[in-house]
Short mmCIF file of C-alpha atoms and ligand atoms in Angstrom, two decimals:
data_model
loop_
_atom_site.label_atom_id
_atom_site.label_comp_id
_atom_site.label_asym_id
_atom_site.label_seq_id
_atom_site.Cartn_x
_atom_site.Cartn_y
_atom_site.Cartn_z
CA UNK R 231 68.37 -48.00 -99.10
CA UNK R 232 66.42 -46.20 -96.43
CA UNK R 233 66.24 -42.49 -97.29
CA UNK R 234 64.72 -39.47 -96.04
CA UNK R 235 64.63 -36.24 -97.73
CA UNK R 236 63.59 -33.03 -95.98
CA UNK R 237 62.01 -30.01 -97.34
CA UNK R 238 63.57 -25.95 -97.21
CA UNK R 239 64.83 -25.48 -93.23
CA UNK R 240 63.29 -21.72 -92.62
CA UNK R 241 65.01 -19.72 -90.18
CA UNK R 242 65.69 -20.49 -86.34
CA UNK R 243 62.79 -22.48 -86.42
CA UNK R 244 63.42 -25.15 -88.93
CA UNK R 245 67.22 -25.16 -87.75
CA UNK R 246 66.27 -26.11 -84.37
CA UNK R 247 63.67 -28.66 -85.56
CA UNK R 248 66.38 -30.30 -87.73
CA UNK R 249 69.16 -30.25 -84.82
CA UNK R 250 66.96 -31.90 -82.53
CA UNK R 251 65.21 -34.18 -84.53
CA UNK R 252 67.07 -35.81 -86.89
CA UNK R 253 69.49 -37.70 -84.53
CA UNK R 254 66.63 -39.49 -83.27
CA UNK R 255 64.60 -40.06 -86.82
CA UNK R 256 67.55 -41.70 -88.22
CA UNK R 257 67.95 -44.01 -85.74
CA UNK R 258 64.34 -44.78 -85.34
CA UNK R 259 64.19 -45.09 -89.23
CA UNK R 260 67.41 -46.72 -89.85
CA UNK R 261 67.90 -44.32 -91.96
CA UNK R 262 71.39 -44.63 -94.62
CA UNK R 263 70.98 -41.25 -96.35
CA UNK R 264 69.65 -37.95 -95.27
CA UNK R 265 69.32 -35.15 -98.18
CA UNK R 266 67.56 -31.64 -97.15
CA UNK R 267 67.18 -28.27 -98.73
CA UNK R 268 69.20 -25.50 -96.76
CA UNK R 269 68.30 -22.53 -99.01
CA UNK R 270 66.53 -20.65 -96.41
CA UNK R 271 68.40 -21.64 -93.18
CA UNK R 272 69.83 -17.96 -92.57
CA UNK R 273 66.61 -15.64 -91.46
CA UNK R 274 64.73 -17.52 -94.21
CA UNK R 275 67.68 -15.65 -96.74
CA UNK R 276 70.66 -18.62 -98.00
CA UNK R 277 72.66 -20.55 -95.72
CA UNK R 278 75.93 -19.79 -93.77
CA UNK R 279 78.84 -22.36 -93.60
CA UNK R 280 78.06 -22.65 -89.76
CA UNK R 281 74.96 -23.73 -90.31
CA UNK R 282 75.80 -26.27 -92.98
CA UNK R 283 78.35 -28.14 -90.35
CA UNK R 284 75.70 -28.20 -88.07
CA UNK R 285 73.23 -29.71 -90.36
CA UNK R 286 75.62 -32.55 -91.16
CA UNK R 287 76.98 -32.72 -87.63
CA UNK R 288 73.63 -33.59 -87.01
CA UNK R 289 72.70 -36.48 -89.51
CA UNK R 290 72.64 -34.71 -93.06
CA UNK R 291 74.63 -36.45 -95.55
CA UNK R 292 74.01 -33.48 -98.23
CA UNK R 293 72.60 -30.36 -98.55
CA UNK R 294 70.84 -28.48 -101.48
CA UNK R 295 70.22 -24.77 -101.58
CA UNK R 296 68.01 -23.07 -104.43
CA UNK R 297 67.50 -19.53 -105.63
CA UNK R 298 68.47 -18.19 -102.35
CA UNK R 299 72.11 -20.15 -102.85
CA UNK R 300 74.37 -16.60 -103.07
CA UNK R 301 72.30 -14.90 -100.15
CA UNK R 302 75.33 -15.65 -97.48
CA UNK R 303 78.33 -14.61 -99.69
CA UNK R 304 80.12 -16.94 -97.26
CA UNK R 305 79.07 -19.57 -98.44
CA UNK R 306 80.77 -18.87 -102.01
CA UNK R 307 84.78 -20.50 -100.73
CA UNK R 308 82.50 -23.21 -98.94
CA UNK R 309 81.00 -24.73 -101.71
CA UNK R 310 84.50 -25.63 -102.68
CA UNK R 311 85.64 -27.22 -99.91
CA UNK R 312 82.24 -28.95 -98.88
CA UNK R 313 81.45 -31.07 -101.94
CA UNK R 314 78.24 -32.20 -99.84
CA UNK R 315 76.56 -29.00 -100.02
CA UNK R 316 75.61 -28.80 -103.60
CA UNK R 317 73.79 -25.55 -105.79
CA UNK R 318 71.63 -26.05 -108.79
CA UNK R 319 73.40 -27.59 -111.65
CA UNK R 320 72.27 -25.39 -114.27
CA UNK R 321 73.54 -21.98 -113.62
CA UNK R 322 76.07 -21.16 -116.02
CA UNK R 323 79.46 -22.67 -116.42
CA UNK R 324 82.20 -20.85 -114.58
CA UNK R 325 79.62 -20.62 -111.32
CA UNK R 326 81.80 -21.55 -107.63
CA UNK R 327 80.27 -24.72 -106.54
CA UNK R 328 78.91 -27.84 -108.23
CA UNK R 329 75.41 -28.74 -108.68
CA UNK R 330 75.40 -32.97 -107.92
CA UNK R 331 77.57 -34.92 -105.39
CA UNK R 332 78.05 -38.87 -104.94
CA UNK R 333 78.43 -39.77 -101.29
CA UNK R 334 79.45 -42.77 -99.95
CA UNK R 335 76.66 -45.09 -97.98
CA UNK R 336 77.33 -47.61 -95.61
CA UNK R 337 77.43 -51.37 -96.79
CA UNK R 338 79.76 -50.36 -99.52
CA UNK R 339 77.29 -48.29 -101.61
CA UNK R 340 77.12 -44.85 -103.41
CA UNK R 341 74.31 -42.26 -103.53
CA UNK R 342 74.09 -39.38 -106.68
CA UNK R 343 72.09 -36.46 -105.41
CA UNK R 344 71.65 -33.45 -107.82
CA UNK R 345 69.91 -30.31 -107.26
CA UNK R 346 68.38 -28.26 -110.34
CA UNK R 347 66.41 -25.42 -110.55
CA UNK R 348 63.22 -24.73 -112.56
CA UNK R 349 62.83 -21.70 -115.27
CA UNK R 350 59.91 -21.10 -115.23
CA UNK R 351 58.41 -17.71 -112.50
CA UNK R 352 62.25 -17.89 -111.77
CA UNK R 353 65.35 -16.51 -112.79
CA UNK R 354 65.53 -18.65 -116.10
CA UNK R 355 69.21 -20.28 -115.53
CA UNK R 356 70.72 -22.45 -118.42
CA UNK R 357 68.22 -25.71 -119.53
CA UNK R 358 67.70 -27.84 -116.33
CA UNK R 359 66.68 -30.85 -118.15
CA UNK R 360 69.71 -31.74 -120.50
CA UNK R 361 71.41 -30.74 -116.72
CA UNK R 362 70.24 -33.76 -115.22
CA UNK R 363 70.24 -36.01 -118.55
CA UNK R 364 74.01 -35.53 -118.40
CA UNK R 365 75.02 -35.80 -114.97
CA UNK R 366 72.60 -38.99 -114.81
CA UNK R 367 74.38 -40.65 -117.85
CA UNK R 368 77.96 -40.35 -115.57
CA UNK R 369 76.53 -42.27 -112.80
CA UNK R 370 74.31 -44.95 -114.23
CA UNK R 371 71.42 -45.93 -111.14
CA UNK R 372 71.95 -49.60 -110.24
CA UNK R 373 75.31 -49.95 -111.70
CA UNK R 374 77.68 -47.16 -110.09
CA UNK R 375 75.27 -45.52 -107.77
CA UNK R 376 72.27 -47.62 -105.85
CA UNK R 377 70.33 -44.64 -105.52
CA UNK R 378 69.67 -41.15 -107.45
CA UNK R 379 68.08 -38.13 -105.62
CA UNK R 380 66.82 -35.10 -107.35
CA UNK R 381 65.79 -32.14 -105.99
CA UNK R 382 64.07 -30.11 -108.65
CA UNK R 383 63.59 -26.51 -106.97
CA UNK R 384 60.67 -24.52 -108.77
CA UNK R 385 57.85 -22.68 -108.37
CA UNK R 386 55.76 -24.24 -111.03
CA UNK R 387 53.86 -27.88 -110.33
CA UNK R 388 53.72 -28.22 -114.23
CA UNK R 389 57.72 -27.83 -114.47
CA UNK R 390 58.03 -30.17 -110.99
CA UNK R 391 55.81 -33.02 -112.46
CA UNK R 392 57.76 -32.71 -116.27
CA UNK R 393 60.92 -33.43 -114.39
CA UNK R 394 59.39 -36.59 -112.59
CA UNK R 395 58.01 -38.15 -115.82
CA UNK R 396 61.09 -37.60 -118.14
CA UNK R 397 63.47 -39.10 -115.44
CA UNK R 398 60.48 -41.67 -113.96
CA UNK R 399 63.06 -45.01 -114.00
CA UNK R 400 66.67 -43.11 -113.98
CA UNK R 401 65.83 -42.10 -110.38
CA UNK R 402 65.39 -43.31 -106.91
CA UNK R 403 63.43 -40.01 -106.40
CA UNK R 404 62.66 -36.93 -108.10
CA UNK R 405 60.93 -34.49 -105.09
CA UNK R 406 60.37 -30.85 -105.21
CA UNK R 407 61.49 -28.16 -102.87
CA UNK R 408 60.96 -24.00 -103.03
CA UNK R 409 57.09 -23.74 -102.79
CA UNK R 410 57.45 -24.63 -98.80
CA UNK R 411 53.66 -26.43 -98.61
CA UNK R 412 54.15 -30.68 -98.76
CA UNK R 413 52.06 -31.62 -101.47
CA UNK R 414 49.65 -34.93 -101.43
CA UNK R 415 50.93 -36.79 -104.61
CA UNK R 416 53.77 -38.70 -103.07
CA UNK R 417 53.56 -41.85 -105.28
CA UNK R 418 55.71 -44.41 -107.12
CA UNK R 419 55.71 -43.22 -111.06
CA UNK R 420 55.12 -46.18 -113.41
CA UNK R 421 59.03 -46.71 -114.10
CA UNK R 422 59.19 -46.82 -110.36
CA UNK R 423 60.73 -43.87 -109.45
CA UNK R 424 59.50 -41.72 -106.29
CA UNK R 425 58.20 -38.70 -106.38
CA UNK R 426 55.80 -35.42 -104.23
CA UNK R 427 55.62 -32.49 -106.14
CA UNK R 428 56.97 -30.29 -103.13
CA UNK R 429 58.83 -31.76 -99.74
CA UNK R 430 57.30 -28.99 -98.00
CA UNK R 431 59.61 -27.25 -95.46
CA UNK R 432 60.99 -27.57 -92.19
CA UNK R 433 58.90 -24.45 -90.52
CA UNK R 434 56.80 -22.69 -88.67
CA UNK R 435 53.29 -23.14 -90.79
CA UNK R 436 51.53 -20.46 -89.09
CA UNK R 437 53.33 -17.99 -91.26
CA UNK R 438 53.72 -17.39 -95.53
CA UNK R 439 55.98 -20.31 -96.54
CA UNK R 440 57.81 -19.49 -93.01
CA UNK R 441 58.17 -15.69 -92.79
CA UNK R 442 55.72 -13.74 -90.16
CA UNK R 443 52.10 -13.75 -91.58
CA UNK R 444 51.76 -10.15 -90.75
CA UNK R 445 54.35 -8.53 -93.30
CA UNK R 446 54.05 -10.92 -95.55
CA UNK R 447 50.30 -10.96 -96.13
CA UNK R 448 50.70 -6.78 -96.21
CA UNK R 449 52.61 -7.15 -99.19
CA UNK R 450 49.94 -8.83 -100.97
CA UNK R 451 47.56 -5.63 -99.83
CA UNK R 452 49.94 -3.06 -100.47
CA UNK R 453 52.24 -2.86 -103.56
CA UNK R 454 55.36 -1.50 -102.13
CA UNK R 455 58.14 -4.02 -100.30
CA UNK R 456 57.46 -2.82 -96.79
CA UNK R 457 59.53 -3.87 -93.94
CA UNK R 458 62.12 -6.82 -94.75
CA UNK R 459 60.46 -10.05 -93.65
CA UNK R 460 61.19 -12.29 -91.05
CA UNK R 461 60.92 -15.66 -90.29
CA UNK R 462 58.24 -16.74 -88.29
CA UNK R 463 59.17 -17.96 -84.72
CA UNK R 464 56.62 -20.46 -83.81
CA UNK R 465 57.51 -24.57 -83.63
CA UNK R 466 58.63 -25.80 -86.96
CA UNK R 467 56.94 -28.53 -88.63
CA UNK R 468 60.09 -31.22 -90.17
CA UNK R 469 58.26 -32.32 -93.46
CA UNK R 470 59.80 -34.73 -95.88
CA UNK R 471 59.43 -37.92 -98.04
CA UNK R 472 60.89 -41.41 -96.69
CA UNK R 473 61.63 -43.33 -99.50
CA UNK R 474 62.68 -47.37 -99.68
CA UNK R 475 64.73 -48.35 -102.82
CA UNK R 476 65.59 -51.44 -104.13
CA UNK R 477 69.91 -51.43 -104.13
CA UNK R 478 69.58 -53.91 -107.58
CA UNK R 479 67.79 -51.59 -109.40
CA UNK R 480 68.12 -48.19 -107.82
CA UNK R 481 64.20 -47.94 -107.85
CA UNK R 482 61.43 -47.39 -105.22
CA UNK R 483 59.68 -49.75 -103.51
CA UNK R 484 58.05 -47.57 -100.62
CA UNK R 485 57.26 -43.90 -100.28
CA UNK R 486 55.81 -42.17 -97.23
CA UNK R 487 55.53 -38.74 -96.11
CA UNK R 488 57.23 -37.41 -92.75
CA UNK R 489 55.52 -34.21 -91.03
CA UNK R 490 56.84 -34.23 -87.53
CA UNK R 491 56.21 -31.41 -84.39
CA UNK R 492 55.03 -28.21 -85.09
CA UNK R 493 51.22 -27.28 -86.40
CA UNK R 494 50.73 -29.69 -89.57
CA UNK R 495 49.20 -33.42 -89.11
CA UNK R 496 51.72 -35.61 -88.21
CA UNK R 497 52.94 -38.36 -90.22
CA UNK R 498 55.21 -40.91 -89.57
CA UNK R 499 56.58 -43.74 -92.09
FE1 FE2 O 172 62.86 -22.23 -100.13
FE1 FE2 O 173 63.65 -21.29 -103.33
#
């Protein structure tokens, strides 16, 4: 299976970049399954349902969110009508939404993607790992799904790389998302699942993770919230991990990193 999984979209910026680029990258790719992290799709604050149809109007086949899930409050009746935009799995029981969605893949096959959010420097929801150990054991990779994405959204590298090694061989991927800079340790794991400790994001990189440089960095010289930040405005960079799986086994057999327009290097797979 030919996937490609894109980092956070950040504001206008990323939106557009995703709109006008995927079409074209998943033809070019021949891509089957396109997974990307909408957290921050609504002035760099949640995502709105328009926005979601968009996105999948234009080539996304699901769509994770992250701490900023709840930002839109529209988005709340959404999540229960659009089981492919999925919320971490490990807030608390009772929460609208669901946290991991199987979608169908053409050539008869099936695709588990689950999103999960760290605890640690984050609002510590319920234990992510046991999460994903259960919702993995329902959908066993090479035998009811061909392929497993997990999109483990932390701030911590430690907590990113702990999920990759305890589910290294029950996934097609495990990739990180919420620190918005693409990491250099895209690799197969020994069990053969892919993994990058963070996508990166689909945004503007002359910025703070995507919001104007100028506000942001005042923050960091003044201790008092200042104006509300924005995102920044400038050509987004679409950065992401292609990964090639094997549709026996589930596992990887080719990872490569996407960076495409904008200010980063670019990088095609
Ligand atoms: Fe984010
Ligand atoms: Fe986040």
């Amino acid at each position: 299976m030919r996937i490609l999984f894109l980092g956070d979209i950040v504001g206008r910026s990323g939106r557009d970049a995703f709109v006008e680029r995927v079409p074209g990258l998943r033809a070019q790719l021949a891509l089957d399954l396109v997974v990307v992290n909408g957290e921050n799709a609504s002035h760099g604050f949640g995502l709105s349902p328009e926005m979601a149809r968009a996105f999948l109007a234009a080539g996304a086949d699901v769509i994770t969110l992250g701490n900023h899930a709840w930002d839109r409050r529209e988005i709340i009746p959404y999540l229960e009508e659009e089981r492919r935009v999925i919320r971490p799995i490990n807030f608390p029981p009772g929460t609208p939404g669901h946290g991991a969605v199987v979608v169908e893949v053409p050539g008869h096959r099936r695709a588990l993607v689950i999103n999960a959010m760290g605890r640690l420097f984050m609002d510590p929801l319920d234990d992510p790992f046991r999460a994903i150990q259960a919702e993995l054991a329902k959908h066993p990779l090479g035998r009811s799904v061909q392929a497993t994405i997990l999109d483990v959204h932390c701030e911590a590298t430690s907590e990113k790389q702990a999920f990759g090694h305890s589910f290294d061989g029950l996934a097609s991927l495990v990739i990180g998302t919420h620190t918005h800079v693409p990491t250099a340790d895209h690799q197969i794991l020994p069990g053969g699942t892919a993994y990058q400790t963070d996508a990166g994001m689909c945004g503007d990189f002359d910025s703070v993770i995507g919001m104007q440089k100028g506000g942001a960095a005042l923050r960091f010289w003044r201790k008092m919230p200042g104006e509300r930040l924005a995102p920044a405005e400038g050509e987004a960079t679409l950065c992401g991990l292609f990964v090639e799986t094997d549709d026996a086994t589930g596992l990887a057999l080719r990872v490569a990193p996407l960076r495409q327009g904008g200010r980063l290097s670019q990088a095609l797979p």
